[in-house]
mmCIF file with all atom_site columns, C-alpha atoms in Angstrom:
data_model
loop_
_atom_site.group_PDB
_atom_site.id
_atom_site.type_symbol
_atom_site.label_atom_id
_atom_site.label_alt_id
_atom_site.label_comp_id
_atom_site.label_asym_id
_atom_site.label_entity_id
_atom_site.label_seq_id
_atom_site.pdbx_PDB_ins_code
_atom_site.Cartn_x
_atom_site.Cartn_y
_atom_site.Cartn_z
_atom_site.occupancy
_atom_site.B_iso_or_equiv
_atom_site.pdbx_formal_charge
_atom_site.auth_seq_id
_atom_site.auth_comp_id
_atom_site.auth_asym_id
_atom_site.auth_atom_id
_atom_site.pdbx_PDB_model_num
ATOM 1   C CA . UNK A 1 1   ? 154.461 114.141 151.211 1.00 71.00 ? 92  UNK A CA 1
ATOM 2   C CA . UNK A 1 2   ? 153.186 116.081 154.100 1.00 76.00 ? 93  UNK A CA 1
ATOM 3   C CA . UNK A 1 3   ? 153.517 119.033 151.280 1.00 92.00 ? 94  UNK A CA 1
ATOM 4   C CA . UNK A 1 4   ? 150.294 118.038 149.352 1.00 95.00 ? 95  UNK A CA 1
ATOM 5   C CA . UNK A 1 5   ? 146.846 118.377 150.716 1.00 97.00 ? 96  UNK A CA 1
ATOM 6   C CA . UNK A 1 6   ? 145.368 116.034 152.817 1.00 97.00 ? 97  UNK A CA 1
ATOM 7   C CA . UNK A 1 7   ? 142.998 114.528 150.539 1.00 97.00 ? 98  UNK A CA 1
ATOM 8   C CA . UNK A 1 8   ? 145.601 113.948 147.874 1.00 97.00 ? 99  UNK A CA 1
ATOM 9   C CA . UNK A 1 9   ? 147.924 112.287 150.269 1.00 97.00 ? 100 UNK A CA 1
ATOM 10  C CA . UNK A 1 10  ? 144.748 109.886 151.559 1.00 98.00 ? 101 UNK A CA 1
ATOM 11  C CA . UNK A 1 11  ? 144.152 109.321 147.782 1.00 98.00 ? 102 UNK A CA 1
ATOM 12  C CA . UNK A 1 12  ? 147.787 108.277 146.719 1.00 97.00 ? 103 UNK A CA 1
ATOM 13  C CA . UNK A 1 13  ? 148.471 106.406 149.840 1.00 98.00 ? 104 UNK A CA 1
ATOM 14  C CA . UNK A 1 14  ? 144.990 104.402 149.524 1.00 98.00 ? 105 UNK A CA 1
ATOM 15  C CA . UNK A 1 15  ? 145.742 103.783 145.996 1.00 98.00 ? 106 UNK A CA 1
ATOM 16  C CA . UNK A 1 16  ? 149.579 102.446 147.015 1.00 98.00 ? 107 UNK A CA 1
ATOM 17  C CA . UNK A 1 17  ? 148.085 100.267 150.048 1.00 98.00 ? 108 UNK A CA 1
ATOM 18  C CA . UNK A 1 18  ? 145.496 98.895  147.193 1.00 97.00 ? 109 UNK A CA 1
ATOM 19  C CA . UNK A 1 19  ? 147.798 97.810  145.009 1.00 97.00 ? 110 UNK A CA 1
ATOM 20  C CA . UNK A 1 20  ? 149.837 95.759  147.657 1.00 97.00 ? 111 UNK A CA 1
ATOM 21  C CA . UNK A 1 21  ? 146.054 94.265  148.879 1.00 97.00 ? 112 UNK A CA 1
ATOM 22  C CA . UNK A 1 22  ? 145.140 93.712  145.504 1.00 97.00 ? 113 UNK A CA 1
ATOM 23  C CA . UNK A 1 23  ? 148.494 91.748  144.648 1.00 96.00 ? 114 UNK A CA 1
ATOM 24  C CA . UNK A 1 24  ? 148.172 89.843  148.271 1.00 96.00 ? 115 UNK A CA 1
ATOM 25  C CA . UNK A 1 25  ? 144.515 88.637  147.794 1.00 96.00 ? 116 UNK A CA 1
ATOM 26  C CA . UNK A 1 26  ? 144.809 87.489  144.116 1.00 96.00 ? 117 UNK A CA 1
ATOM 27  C CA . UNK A 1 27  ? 147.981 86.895  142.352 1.00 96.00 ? 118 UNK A CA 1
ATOM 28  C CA . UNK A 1 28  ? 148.762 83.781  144.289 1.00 95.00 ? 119 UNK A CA 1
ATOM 29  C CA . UNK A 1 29  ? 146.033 82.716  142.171 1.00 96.00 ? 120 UNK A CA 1
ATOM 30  C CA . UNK A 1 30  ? 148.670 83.125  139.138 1.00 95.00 ? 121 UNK A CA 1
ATOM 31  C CA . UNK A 1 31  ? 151.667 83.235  140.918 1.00 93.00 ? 122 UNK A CA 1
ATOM 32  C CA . UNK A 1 32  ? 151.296 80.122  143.259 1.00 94.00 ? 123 UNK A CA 1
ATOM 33  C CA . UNK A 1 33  ? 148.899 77.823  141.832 1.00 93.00 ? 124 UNK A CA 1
ATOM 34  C CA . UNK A 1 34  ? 150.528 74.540  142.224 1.00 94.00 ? 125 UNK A CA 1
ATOM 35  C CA . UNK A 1 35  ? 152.167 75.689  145.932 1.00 95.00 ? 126 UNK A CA 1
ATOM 36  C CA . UNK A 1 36  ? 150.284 74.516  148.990 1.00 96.00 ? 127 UNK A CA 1
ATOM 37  C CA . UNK A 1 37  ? 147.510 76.810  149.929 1.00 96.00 ? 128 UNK A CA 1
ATOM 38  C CA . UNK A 1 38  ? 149.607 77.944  153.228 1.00 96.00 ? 129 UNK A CA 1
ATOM 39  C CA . UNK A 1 39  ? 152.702 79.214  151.442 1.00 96.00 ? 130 UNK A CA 1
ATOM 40  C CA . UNK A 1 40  ? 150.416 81.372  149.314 1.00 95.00 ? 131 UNK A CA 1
ATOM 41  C CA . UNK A 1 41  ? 148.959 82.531  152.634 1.00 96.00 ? 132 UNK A CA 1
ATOM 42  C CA . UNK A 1 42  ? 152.638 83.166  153.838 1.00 96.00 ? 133 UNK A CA 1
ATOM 43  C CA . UNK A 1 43  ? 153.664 85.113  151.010 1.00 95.00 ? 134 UNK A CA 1
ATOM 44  C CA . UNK A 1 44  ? 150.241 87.200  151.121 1.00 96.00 ? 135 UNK A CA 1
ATOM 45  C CA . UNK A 1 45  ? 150.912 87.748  154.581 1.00 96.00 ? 136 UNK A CA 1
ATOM 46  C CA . UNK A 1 46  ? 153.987 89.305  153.571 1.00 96.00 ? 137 UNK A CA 1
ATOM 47  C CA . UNK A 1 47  ? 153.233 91.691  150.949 1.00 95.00 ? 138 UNK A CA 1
ATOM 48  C CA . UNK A 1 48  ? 149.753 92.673  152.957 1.00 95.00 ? 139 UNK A CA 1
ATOM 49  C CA . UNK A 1 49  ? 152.186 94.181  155.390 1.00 96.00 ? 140 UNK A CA 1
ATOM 50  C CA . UNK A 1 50  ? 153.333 96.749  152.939 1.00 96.00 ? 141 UNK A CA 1
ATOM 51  C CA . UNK A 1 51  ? 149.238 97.060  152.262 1.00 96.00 ? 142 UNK A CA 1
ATOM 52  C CA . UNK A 1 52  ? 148.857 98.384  155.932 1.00 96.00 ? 143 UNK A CA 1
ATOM 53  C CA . UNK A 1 53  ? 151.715 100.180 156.234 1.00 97.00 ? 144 UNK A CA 1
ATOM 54  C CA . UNK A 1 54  ? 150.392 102.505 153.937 1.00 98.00 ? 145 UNK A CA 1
ATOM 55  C CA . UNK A 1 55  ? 147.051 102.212 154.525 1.00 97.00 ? 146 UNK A CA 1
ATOM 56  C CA . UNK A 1 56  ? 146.788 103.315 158.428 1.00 97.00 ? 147 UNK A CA 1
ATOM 57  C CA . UNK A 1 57  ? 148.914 106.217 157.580 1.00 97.00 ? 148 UNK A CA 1
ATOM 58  C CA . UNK A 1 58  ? 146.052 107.064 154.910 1.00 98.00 ? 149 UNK A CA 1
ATOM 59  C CA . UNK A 1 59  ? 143.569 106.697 157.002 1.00 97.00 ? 150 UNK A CA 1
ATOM 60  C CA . UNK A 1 60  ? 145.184 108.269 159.623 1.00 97.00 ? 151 UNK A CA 1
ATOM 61  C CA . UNK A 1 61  ? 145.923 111.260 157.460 1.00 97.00 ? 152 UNK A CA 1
ATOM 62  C CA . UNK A 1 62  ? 142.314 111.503 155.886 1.00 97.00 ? 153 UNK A CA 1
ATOM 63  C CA . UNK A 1 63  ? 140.331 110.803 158.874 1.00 97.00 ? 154 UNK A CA 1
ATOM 64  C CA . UNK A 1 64  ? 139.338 114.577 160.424 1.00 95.00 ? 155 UNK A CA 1
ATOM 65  C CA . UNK A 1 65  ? 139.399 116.132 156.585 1.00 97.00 ? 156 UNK A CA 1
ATOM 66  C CA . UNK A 1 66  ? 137.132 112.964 155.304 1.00 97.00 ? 157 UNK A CA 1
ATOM 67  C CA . UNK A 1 67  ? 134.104 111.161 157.415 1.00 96.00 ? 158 UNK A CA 1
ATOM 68  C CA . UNK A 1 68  ? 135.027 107.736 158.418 1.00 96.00 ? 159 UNK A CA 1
ATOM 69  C CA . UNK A 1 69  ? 131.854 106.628 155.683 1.00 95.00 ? 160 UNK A CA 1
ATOM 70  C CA . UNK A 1 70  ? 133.593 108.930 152.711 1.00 96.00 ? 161 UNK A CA 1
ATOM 71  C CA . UNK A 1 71  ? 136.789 107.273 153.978 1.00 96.00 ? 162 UNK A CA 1
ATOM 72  C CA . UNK A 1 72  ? 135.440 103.987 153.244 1.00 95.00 ? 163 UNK A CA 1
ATOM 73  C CA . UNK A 1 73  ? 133.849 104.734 149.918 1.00 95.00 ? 164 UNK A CA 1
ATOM 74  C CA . UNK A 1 74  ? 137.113 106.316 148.634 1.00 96.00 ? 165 UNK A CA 1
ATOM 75  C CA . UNK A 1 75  ? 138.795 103.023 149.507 1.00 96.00 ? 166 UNK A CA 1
ATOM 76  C CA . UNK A 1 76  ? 136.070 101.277 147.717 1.00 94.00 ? 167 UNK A CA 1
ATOM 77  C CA . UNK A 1 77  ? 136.102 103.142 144.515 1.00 95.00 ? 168 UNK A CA 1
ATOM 78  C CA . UNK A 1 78  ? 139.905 102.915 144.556 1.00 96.00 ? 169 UNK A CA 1
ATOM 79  C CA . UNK A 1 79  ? 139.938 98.643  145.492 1.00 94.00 ? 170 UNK A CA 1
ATOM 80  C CA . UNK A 1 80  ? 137.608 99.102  141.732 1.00 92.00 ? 171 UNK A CA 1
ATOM 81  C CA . UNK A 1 81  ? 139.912 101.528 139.805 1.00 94.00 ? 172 UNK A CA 1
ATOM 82  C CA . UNK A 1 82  ? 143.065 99.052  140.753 1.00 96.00 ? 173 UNK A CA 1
ATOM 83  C CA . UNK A 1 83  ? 141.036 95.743  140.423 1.00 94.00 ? 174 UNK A CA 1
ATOM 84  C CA . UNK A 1 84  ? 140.464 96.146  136.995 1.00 93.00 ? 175 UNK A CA 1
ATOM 85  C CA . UNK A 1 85  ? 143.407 96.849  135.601 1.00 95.00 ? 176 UNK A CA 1
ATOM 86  C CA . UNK A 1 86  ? 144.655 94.123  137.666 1.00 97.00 ? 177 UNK A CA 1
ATOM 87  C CA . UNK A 1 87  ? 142.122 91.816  136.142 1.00 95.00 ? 178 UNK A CA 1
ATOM 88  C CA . UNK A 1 88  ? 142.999 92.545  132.810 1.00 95.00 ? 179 UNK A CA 1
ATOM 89  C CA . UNK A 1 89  ? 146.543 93.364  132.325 1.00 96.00 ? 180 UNK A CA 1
ATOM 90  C CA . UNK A 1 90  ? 147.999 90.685  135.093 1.00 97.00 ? 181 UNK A CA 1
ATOM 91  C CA . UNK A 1 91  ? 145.378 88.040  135.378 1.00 97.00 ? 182 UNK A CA 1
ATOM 92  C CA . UNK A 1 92  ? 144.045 87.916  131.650 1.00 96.00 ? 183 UNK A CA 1
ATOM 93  C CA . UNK A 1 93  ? 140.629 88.446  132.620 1.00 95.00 ? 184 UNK A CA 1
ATOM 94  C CA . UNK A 1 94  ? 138.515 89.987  129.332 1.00 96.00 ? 185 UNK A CA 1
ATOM 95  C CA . UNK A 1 95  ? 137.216 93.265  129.401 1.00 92.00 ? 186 UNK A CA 1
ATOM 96  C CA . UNK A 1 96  ? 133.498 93.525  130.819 1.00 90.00 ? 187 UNK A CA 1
ATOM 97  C CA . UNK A 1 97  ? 130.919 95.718  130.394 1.00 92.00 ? 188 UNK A CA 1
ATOM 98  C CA . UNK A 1 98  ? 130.001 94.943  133.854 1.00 90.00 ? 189 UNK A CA 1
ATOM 99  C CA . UNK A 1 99  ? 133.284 96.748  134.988 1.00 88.00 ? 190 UNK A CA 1
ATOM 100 C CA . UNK A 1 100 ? 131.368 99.830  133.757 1.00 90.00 ? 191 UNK A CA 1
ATOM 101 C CA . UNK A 1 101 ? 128.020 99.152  135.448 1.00 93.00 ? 192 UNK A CA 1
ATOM 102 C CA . UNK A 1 102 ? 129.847 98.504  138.801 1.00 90.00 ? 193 UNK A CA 1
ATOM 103 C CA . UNK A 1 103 ? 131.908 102.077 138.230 1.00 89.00 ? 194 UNK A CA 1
ATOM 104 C CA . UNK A 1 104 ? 128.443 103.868 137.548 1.00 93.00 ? 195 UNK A CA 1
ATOM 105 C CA . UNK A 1 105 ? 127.126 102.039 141.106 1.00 93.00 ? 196 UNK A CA 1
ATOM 106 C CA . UNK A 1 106 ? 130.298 103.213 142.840 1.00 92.00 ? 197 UNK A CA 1
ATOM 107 C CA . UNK A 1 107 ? 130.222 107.242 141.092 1.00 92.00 ? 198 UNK A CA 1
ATOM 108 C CA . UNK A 1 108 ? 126.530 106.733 143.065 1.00 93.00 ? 199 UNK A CA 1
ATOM 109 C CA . UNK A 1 109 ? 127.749 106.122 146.439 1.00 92.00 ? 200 UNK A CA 1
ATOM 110 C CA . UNK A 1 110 ? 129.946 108.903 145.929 1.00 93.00 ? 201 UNK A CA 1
ATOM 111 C CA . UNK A 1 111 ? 127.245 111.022 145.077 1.00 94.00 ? 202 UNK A CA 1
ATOM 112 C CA . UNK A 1 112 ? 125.543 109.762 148.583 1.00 93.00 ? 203 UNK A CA 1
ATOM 113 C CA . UNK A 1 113 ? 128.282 110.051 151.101 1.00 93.00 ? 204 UNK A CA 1
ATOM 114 C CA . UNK A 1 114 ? 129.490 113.174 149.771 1.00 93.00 ? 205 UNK A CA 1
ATOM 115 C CA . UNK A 1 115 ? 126.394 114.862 149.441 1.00 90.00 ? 206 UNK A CA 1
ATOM 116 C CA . UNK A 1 116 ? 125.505 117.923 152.210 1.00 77.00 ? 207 UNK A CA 1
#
């Protein structure tokens, strides 16, 4: 991985962590409903691990190339781009139109913290 430029490697390994984050906040909600609200913690515990061991090495990565703010708004758009798939393929969720409006506010703060 070292191979591919720094910002694609703090893209791909944000978007991997995300995943894991996404899956460790929320699909207990699916996955464990009728289990005690500590084994779903347990279990989220578990796959947030995997979250942060590819997160830190993102951040570690990016930090230097990126600002610690673009850092964090990269992250943010990503948590978005993963959450809604998420939403709507594994939790059922319907489509919004607010999913769009919340895209065009995040495409703004990249706009912001990117700007010279």
């Amino acid at each position: 991985m070292s191979t591919l430029p720094i910002p694609l490697q703090t893209v791909l390994l944000l978007t991997l962590s995300n995943v894991f984050m996404t899956f460790a906040w929320y699909a207990h909600l699916k996955d464990l409903a009728a289990r005690p609200w500590w084994i779903a913690a347990l279990v989220s515990w578990g796959v947030a691990f995997f979250e942060y061991m590819l997160q830190v090495p993102a951040n570690r990565i990016g930090f230097g190339h990126f600002t610690l703010p673009q850092l964090k708004i990269i992250q943010e758009v990503i948590t978005l781009a993963v959450f809604v798939p998420f939403a709507v393929l594994y939790m059922n969720q319907p489509v919004k139109l607010d999913y769009l409006w919340a895209a065009l506010c995040m495409l703004g703060a990249v706009y912001f913290i990117f700007r010279s």
